[in-house]
Structure formats: structure tokens, C-alpha cells
Short mmCIF file of C-alpha atoms in Angstrom, two decimals:
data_model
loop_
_atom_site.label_atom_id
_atom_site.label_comp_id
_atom_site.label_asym_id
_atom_site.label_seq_id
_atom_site.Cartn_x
_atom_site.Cartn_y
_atom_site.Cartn_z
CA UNK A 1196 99.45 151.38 158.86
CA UNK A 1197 100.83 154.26 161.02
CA UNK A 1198 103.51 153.11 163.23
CA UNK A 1199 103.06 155.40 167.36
CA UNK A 1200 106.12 154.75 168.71
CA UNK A 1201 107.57 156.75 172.22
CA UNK A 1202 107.90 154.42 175.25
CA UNK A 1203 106.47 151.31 176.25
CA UNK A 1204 102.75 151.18 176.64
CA UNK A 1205 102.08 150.23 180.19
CA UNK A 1206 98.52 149.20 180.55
CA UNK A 1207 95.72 150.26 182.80
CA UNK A 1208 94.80 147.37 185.02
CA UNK A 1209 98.53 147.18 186.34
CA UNK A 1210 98.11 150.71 188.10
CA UNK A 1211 94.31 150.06 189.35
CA UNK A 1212 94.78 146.29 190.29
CA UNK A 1213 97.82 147.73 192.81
CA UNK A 1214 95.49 150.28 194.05
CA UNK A 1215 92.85 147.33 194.59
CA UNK A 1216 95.46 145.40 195.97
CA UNK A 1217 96.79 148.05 198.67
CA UNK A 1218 93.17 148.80 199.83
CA UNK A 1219 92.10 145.66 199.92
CA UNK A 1220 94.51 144.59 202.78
CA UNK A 1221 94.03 148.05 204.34
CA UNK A 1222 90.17 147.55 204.36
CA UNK A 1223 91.07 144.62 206.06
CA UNK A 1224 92.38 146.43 209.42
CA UNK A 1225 89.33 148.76 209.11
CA UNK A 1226 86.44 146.94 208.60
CA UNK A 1227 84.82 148.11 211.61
CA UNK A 1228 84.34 151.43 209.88
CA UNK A 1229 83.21 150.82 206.63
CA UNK A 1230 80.23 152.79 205.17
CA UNK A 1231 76.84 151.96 206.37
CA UNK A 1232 74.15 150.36 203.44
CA UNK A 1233 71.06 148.67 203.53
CA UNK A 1234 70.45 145.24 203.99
CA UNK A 1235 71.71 143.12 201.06
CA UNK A 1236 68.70 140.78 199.52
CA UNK A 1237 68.58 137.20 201.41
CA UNK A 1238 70.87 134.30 199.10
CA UNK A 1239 67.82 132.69 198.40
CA UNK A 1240 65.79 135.70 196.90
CA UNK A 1241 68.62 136.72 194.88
CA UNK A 1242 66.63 136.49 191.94
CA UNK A 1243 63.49 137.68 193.07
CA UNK A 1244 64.58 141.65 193.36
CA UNK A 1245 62.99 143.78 191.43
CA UNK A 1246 63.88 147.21 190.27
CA UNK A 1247 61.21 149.27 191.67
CA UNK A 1248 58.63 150.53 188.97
CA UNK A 1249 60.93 149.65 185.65
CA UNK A 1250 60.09 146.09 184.79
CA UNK A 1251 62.35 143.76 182.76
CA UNK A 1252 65.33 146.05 183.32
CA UNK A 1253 67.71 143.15 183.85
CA UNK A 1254 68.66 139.32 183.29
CA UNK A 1255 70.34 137.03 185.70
CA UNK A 1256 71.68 135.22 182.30
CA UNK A 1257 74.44 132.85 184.21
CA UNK A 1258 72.04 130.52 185.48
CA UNK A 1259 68.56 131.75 183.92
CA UNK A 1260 67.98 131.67 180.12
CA UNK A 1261 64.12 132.33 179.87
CA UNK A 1262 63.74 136.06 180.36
CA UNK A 1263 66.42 136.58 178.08
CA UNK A 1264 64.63 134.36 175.63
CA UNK A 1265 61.41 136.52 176.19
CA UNK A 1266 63.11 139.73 175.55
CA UNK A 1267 64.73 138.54 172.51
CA UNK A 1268 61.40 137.14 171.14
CA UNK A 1269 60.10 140.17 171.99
CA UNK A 1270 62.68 142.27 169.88
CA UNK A 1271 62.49 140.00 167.17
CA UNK A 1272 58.48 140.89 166.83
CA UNK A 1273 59.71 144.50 167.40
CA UNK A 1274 62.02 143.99 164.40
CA UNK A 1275 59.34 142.55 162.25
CA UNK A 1276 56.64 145.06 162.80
CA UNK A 1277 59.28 148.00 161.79
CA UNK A 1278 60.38 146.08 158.98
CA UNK A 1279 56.57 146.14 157.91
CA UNK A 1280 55.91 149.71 158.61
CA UNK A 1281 59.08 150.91 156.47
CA UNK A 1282 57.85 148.96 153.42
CA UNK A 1283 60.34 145.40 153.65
CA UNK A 1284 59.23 142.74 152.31
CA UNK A 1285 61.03 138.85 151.43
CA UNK A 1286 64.13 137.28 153.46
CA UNK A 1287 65.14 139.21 156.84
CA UNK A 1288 67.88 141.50 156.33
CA UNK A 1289 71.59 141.05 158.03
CA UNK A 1290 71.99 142.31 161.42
CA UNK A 1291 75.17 143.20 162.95
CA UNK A 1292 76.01 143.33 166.70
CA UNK A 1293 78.71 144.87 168.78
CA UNK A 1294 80.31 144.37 171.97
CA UNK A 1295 82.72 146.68 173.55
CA UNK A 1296 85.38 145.38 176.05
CA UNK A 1297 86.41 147.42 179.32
CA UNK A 1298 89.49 148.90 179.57
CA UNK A 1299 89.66 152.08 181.62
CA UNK A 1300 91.55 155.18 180.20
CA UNK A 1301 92.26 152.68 176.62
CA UNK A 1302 88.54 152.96 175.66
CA UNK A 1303 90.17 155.99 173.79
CA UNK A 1304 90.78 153.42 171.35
CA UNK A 1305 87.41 152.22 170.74
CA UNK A 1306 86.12 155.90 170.74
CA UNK A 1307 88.40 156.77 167.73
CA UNK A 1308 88.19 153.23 165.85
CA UNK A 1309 83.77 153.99 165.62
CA UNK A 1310 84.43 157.58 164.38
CA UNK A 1311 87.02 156.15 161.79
CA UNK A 1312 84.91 153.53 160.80
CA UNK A 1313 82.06 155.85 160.06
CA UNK A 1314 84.59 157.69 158.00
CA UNK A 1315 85.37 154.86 156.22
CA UNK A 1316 81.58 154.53 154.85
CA UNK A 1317 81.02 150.67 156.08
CA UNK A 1318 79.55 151.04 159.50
CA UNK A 1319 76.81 149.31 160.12
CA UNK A 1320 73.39 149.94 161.97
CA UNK A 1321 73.80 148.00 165.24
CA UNK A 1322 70.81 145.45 166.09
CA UNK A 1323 72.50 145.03 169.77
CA UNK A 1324 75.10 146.76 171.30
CA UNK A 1325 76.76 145.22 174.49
CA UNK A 1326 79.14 146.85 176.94
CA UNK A 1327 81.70 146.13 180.26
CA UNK A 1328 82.83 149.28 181.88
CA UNK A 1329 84.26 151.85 179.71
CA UNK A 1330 82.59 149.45 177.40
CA UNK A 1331 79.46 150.64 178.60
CA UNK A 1332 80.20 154.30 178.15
CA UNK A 1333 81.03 153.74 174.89
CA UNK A 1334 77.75 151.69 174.02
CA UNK A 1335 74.94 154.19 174.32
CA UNK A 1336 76.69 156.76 171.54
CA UNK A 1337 77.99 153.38 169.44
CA UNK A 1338 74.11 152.21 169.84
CA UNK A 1339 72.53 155.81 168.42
CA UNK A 1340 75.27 155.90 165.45
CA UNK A 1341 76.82 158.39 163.27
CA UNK A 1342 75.58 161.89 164.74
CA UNK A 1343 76.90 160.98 168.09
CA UNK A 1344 80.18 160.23 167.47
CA UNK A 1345 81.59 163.82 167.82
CA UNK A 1346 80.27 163.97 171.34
CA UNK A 1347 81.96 159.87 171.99
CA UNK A 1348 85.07 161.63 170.51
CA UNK A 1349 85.02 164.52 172.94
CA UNK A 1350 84.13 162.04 176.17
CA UNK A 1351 87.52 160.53 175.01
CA UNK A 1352 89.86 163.30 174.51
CA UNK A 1353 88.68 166.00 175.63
CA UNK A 1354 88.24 164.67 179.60
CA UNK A 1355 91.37 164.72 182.16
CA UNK A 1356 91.63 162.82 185.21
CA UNK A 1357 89.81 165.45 187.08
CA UNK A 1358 86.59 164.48 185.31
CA UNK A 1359 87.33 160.97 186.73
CA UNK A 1360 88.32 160.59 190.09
CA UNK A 1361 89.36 162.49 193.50
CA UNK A 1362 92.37 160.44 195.11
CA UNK A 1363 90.83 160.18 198.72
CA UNK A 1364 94.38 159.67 199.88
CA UNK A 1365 95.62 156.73 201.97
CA UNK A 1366 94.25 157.47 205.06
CA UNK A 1367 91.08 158.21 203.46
CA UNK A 1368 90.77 155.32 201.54
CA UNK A 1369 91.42 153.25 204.52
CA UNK A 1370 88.16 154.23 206.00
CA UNK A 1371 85.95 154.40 203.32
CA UNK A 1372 84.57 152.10 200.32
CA UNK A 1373 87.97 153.07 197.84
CA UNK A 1374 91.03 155.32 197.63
CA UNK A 1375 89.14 157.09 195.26
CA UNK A 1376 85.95 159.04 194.71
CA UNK A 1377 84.26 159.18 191.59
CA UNK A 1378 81.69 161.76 191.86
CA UNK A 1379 83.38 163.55 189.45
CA UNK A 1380 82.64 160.81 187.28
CA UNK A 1381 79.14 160.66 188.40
CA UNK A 1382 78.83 164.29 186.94
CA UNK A 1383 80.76 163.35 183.64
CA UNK A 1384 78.79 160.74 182.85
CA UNK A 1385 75.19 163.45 184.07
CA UNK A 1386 76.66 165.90 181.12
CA UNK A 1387 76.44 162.99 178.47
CA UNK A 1388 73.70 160.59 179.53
CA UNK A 1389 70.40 163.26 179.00
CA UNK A 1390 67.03 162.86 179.02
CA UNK A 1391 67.12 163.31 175.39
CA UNK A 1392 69.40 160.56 174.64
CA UNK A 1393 67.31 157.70 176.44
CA UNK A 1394 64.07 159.10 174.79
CA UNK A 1395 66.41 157.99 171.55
CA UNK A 1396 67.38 154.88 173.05
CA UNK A 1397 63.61 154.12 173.83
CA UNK A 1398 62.70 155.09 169.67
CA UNK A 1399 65.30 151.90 169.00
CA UNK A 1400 64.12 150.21 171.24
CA UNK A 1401 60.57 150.04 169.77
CA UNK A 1402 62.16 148.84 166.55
CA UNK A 1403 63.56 145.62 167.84
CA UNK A 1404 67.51 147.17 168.60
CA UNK A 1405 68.74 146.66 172.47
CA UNK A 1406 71.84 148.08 174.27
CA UNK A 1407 72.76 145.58 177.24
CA UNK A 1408 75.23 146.45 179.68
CA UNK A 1409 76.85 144.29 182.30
CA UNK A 1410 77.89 145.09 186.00
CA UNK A 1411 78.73 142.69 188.99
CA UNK A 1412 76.37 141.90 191.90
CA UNK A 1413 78.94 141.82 194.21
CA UNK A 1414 76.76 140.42 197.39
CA UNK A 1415 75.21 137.41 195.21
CA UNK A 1416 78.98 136.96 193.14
CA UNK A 1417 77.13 137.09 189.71
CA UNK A 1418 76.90 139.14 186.76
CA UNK A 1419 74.21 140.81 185.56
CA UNK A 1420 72.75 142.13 182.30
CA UNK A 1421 71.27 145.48 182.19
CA UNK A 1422 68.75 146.00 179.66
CA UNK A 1423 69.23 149.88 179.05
CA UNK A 1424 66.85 149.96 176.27
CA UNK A 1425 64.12 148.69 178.21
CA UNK A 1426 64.86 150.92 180.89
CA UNK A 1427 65.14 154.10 178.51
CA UNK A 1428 61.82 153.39 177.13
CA UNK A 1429 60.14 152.70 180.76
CA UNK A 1430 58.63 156.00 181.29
CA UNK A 1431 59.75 155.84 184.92
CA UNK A 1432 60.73 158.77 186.98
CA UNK A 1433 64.14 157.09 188.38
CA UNK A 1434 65.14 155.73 184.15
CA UNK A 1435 67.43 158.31 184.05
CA UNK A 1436 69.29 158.17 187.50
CA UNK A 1437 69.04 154.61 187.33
CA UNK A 1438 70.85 154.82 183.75
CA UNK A 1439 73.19 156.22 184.90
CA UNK A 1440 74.18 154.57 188.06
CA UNK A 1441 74.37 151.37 186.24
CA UNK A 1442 77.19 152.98 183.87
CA UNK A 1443 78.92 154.06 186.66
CA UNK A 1444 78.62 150.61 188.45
CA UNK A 1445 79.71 149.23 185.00
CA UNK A 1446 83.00 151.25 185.60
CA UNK A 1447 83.68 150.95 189.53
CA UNK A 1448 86.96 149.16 189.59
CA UNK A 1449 86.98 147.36 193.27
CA UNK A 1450 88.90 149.01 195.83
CA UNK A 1451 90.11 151.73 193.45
CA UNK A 1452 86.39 153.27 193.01
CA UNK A 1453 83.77 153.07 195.20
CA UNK A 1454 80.79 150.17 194.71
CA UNK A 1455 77.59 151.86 193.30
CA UNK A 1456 74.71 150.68 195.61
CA UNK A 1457 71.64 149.95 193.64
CA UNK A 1458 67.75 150.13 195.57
CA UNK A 1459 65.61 147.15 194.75
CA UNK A 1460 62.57 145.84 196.49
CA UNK A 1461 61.58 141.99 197.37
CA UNK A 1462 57.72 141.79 198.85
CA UNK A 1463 58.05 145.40 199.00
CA UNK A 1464 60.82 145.21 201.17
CA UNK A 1465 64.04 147.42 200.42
CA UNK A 1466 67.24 146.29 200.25
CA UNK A 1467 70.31 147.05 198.71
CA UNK A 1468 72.88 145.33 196.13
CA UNK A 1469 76.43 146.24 195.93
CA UNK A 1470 77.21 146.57 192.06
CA UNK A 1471 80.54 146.82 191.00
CA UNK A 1472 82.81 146.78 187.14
CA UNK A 1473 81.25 143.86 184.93
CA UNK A 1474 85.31 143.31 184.45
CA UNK A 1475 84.69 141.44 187.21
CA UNK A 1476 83.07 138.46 185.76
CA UNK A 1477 83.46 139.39 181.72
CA UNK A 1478 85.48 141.90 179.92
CA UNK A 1479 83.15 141.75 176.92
CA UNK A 1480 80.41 139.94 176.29
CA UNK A 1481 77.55 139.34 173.94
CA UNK A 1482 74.86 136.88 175.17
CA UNK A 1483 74.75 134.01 177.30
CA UNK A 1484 76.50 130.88 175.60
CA UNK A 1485 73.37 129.06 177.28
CA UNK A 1486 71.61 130.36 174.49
CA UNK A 1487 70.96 128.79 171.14
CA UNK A 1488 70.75 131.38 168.40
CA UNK A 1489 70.53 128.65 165.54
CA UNK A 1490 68.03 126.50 166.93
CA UNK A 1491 65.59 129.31 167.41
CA UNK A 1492 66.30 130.57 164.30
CA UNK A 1493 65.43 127.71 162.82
CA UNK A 1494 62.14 127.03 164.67
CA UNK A 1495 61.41 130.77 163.79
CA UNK A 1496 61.95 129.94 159.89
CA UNK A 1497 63.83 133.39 160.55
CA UNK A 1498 67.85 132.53 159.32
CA UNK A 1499 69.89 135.35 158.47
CA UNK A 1500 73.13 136.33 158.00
CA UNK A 1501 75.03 137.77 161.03
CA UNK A 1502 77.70 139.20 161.84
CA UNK A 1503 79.52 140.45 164.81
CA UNK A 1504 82.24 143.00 166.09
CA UNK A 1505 84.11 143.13 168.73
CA UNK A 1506 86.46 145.82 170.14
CA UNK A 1507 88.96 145.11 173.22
CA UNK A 1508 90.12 148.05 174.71
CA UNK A 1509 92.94 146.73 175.38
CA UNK A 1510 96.42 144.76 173.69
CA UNK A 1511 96.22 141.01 173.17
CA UNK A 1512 100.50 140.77 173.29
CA UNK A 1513 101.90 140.39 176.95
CA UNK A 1514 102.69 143.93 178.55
CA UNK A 1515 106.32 143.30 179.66
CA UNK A 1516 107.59 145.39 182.82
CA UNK A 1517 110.36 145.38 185.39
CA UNK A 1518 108.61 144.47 188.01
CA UNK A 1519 109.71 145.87 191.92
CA UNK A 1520 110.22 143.21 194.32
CA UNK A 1521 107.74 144.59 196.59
CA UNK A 1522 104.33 143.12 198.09
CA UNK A 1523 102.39 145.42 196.63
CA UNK A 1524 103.93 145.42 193.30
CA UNK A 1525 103.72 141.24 192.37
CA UNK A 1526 100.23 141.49 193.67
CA UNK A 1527 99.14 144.25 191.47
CA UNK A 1528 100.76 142.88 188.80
CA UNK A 1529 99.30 139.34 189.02
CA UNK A 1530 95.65 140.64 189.48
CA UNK A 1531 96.78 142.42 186.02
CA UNK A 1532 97.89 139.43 184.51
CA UNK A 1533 95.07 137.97 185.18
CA UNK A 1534 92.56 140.07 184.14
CA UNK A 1535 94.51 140.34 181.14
CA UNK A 1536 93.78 136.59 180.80
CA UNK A 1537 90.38 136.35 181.48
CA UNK A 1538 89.91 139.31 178.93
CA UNK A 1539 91.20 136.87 176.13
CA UNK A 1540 88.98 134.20 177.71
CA UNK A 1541 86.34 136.17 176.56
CA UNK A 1542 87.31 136.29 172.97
CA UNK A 1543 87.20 132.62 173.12
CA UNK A 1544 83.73 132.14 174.70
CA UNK A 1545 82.50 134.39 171.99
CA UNK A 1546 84.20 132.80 169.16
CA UNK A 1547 82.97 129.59 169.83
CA UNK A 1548 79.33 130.41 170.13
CA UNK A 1549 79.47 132.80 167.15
CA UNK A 1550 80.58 129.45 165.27
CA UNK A 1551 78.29 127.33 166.92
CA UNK A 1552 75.64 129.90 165.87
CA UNK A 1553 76.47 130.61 162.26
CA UNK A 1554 77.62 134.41 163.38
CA UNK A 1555 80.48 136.04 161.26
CA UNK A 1556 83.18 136.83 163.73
CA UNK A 1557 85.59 139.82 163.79
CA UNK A 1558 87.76 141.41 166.20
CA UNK A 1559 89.54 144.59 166.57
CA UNK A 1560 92.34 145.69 169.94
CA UNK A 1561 95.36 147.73 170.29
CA UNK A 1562 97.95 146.40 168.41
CA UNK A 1563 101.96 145.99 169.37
CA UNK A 1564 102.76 148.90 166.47
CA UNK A 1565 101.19 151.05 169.48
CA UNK A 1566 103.34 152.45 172.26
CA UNK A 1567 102.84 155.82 174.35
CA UNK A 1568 104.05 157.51 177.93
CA UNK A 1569 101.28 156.24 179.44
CA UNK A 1570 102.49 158.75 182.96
CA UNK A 1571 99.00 158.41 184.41
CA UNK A 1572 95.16 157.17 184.72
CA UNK A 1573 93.04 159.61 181.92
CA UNK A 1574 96.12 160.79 181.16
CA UNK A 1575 94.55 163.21 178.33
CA UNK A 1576 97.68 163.33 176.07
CA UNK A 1577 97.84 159.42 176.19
CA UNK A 1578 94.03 159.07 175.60
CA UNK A 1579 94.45 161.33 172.07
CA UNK A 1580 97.41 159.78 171.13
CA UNK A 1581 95.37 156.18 171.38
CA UNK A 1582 91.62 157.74 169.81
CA UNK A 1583 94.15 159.07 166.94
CA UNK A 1584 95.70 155.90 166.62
CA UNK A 1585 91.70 153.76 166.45
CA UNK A 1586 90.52 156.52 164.40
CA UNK A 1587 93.30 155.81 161.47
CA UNK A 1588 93.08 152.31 161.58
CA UNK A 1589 88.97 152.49 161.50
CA UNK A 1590 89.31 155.74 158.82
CA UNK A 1591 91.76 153.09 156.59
CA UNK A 1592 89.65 150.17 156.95
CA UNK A 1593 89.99 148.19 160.12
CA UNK A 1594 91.43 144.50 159.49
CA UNK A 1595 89.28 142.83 161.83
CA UNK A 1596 90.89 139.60 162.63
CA UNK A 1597 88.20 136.11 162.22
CA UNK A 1598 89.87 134.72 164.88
CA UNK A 1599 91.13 134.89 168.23
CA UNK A 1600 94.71 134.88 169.56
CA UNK A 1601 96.39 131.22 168.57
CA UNK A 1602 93.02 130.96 165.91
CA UNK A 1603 94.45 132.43 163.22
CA UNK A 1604 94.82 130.73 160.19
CA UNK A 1605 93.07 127.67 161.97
CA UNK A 1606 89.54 129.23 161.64
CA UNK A 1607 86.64 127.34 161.59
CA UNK A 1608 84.01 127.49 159.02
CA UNK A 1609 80.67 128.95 161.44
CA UNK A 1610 77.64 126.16 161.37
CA UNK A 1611 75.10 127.19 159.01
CA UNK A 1612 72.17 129.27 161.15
CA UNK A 1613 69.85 126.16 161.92
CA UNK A 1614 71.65 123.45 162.20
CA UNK A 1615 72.72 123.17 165.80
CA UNK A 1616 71.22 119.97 167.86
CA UNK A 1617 70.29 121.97 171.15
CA UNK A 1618 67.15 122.89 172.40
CA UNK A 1619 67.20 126.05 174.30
CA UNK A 1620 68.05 129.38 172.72
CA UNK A 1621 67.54 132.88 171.41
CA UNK A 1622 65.88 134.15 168.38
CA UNK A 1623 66.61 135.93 165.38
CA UNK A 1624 68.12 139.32 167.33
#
């Protein structure tokens, strides 16, 4: 293994979680001249907004399993029906999933880990791809495979802060939604996310595959699940802004970038939801633990082997610092800390219902052998250094640990598909 050694690598959320921290308390003293929105949809018809024209283009999955359940029974039926058409016939074949952490500036790392593992000739065919943040920028190419991964490689190291953000400044930041703007972000993510690439999304889509990416509903406090492939295939005029509003909701750090305000309709009534980073409730994800994969599988006669990967953008070892004594300093570095936290919370949720479900587990993050200047956000020397440092590891053959943190060498053996007790679930998917 190559060995990047320079100064101490620093970390992302340390740097943003200050900035949160500063604006938050300056919001405070100028809440009287925050931006104007629309209404936000009454607490108790949360649920009942609807994307205008582009049905089934998200899950409420913390509370609600069944239209998760019917989109996955759906896919499975996909799944079938291309399996058919391409000539397959006797046991279903393995499906792989993977689910791509946030992370910021570090999703360099997951960038050059996919284009090394294609190198290295193993790569699998995704049958769902999940994504949090830079996560989610990451998932569309990840999701389409091989012949995008020159264009994931370039949105990784060939972008500078510039293509980012605009520091509003202090003063600025005071009386707006964040100290920074992200329009040029906005038109990043326009150069990448074409009309061409969802009319690709929405050909995988019709064979069973989905791309789900997750954002925060800041007004209701819950995460959502975006289903991008349904919304690719939708044929509706606002698919593609709506596509790509949700990425950039999926990467709107609160109080450093500004919320992403998303139109929906109840009765025919417009209102707005504030959507924020899906770092916000999960890091990573890959479907609701209310689920059941096994049992369905089971009732569907349609075990498999599965497997899935998961890449953190980020280290799993503490990131040490000499910390100022200063307000704004312990506060930025305990909201670090404890995203940091949560993040490997999240490897733990999806370990155990990958062994409850009979799913082969394996996860890949930046590893202590890495250590870079890291002298700003998108820092474009830092974000090479990192992609070169994925793209060895995946190019060599990435050791994908079975295991999270404190799990190792205490793994358990994953319950055969089928033979779990409980009653709700998702299909083969």
C-alpha cells in the first residue's frame, strides 16, 4: 500500500461545523431579516405533499415502510422482465448495492477508489446505488458505470473552490440564509447532471436498478429518500431542475450553504419545504432497517446472494487537533465530533441489517496511512492528492473490511436470506 504522508489531515466538517456554528448565533440577532419563502406544509400534512406532476419521486421511510415496499416490488418485476428479455433463465443472479457516505471536499476519495476499482476488473453492475451529500454527486456516475468515470474523475480534481461556493462575507451572511452562496455549485452540478444522463438513468430504471438519494426536510425534522430513478424516467418538464435541486439540497451544509427550497403542492395548494444535507439525519445509508429483506425474499421464493459496498468519505480514526480556547472553536469542533460519530453510527445500523438480512458486508474509508495540507474547502491540490490515493488502493484491490470499527475479527456469520421471523419488509432488490 502507498504510504501519503505531509501534514496532518484535518477533516472537513471541523471547518464547516464552525462556520455553522458562527452563523447560527449570528442568525440569531437577525432573524427579523431572513429571506422570505412560502408557507411550509401544515405538521399534520407532512406526508401528504406531493411533488407536482412526478409521482412516486420520494419515501418518507422513517416512519412509513409501504411505498418503499411498492417500489421495491415494483423493481423486482422490473428485474425479472429484463432478465427474461436478455435470455436468463434458473436461480436469480447476485446483485450488489452501493452506498456512498457524505463528506464534502473528501468525496475525492470515493471518486478515485470507483475509477480504481474499474481498473482493477471486479466492479460490479450496481442494482441500487444510495447517496448523502457529496454522496449523492457521486451516485448518478457510480449508478451508470464504467464510461462515466472519467467525467466523476474530472468533477473531483479538476474543480476549485470557485466552482463551489462565494463566501458572502460576515456581514452578508448575517442577513441572509448562509455565509455562503452556492450558485456556483448550482452551475457545477447544471454542467454534469444533462438531459442525457437522466434519459440513462430512466433506461436502468426500466430494468429494475434505482439510485436513491437522501436530503433533510428541515421544517418536518425528517429525512427523506429521493427516488432519482423514478424521477429521471418521469417524462416531466421540471425532472431535470428538480434533479438537480435535490443534489444540491443533498449537499447544503446548514448555515454554511444556503437551504434549497423545494415546491410541492397539498389539495393543490403550494407550499414550500426547506431541504437541507441528508448528513443531517444519515451520513450513508441504504434502506430503512424497518424493512425486512429476508422475509420477503422468502415469501417471493426469490433468495439470492447479496452483497453490499460501502464507501465513507471520510477517516474512521479520531482527527486529533489543538484546539483554540475560543467559543467558536469548541463549538465547531464538537458539532465535528459529532458528526464524526453519528457517521460511524451509520456503519453500525447497516451492518446489523445486512446480517439480519443475509447481505455480504464490506466497507471501504480513508485510512490513517493518509495525511495531506488540507489549507482549505475544495482545496484542488488536496482533492488529487486524496482521488490518487482511492484510485491506488481501488486499482490494487481494495481490502474492504466485513466489519465495522470494534467488529473486526468478531464478525458475525449474516442469517441465511429467509430465515428472519419478521413480517414486514422489502423484496428481492
Amino acid at each position: 500500500m502507498t504510504i501519503y504522508r505531509h501534514t496532518r489531515f484535518t477533516g472537513r466538517h471541523a471547518r464547516l461545523c464552525k462556520l455553522s456554528a458562527v452563523s447560527l448565533l449570528l442568525l440569531l440577532l437577525a432573524a427579523c431579516a431572513a429571506p422570505m419563502r412560502l408557507n411550509a406544509v401544515p405538521e399534520e400534512r407532512t406526508t401528504d405533499a406531493a411533488i407536482p406532476g412526478i409521482p412516486g419521486a420520494r419515501f418518507w421511510v422513517d416512519k412509513e415502510s409501504e411505498p418503499f415496499l411498492r417500489e421495491a416490488l415494483l423493481s423486482f418485476e422490473k428485474e425479472k422482465a429484463h432478465l427474461a428479455s436478455i435470455g436468463h433463465t434458473g436461480p436469480l443472479p447476485p446483485v450488489s448495492f452501493l452506498a456512498v457516505s457524505g463528506g464534502g471536499d473528501n468525496g475525492a476519495f470515493g471518486a478515485g477508489l470507483i475509477k480504481g476499482w474499474t481498473e482493477h476488473g471486479d466492479r460490479p453492475e450496481f442494482k441500487g446505488v444510495t447517496g448523502v451529500s457529496t454522496g449523492a454527486l457521486i451516485a448518478p456516475l457510480a449508478f451508470l458505470g464504467p464510461e462515466h468515470d472519467d467525467t466523476l474523475a474530472d468533477a473531483y480534481t479538476a474543480i476549485t473552490q470557485a466552482d463551489i461556493f462565494e463566501s458572502r462575507g460576515l456581514l452578508g451572511g448575517v442577513f441572509s440564509d448562509a455565509l455562503a452562496d452556492t450558485l456556483p455549485m448550482s452551475k457545477t452540478i447544471e454542467r454534469y447532471v444533462t438531459q442525457n444522463l437522466l434519459d440513462a438513468i430512466a433506461v436502468e430504471y426500466a430494468k429494475g436498478r434505482l439510485l436513491l438519494v437522501g436530503s433533510t426536510n428541515l421544517d418536518a425534522r425528517r429525512p427523506i429518500i429521493w427516488n432519482m430513478t423514478a424521477i429521471a424516467a418521469s417524462n416531466s418538464p421540471n425532472a431535470l431542475p428538480l434533479f438537480r435541486k435535490i443534489l444540491l439540497a443533498s449537499a447544503a451544509v446548514p448555515g454554511a450553504f444556503p437551504p434549497v427550497m423545494i415546491d410541492v403542492e397539498v389539495d393543490g395548494e403550494a407550499y414550500q419545504e426547506m431541504h437541507v444535507d441528508g448528513g443531517a439525519m444519515a451520513q450513508v445509508f441504504l434502506y430503512p432497517a424497518m424493512l425486512n429483506l429476508a422475509e420477503q425474499s422468502a415469501r417471493l421464493h426469490a433468495q439470492r446472494e447479496r452483497e453490499v459496498y460501502i464507501i465513507r468519505n471520510a477517516r474512521l480514526d479520531p482527527d486529533w487537533a489543538d484546539v483554540e480556547r475560543r467559543t467558536f472553536s469548541i463549538a465547531g469542533r464538537a458539532i465535528s465530533s459529532l458528526i464524526h460519530s453519528q457517521g460511524i453510527g451509520d456503519l453500525y445500523r447497516i451492518y446489523l441489517t445486512s446480517q439480519r438480512d443475509g447481505i455480504d458486508y464490506n466497507l471501504a474509508f480513508i485510512g490513517a496511512d493518509f495525511s495531506f495540507e488540507h489549507v482549505d474547502e475544495f482545496d484542488q491540490a488536496f482533492m488529487r492528492a486524496l482521488y490518487r490515493y482511492g484510485y491506488d488502493l481501488g486499482r490494487q484491490g481494495y481490502p474492504w473490511r466485513k466489519a465495522p470499527p470494534g467488529f473486526e475479527g468478531l464478525e458475525m456469520t449474516p442469517q441465511p436470506a429467509g430465515a428472519a421471523d419478521t413480517a414486514s419488509g422489502v423484496p428481492s432488490s
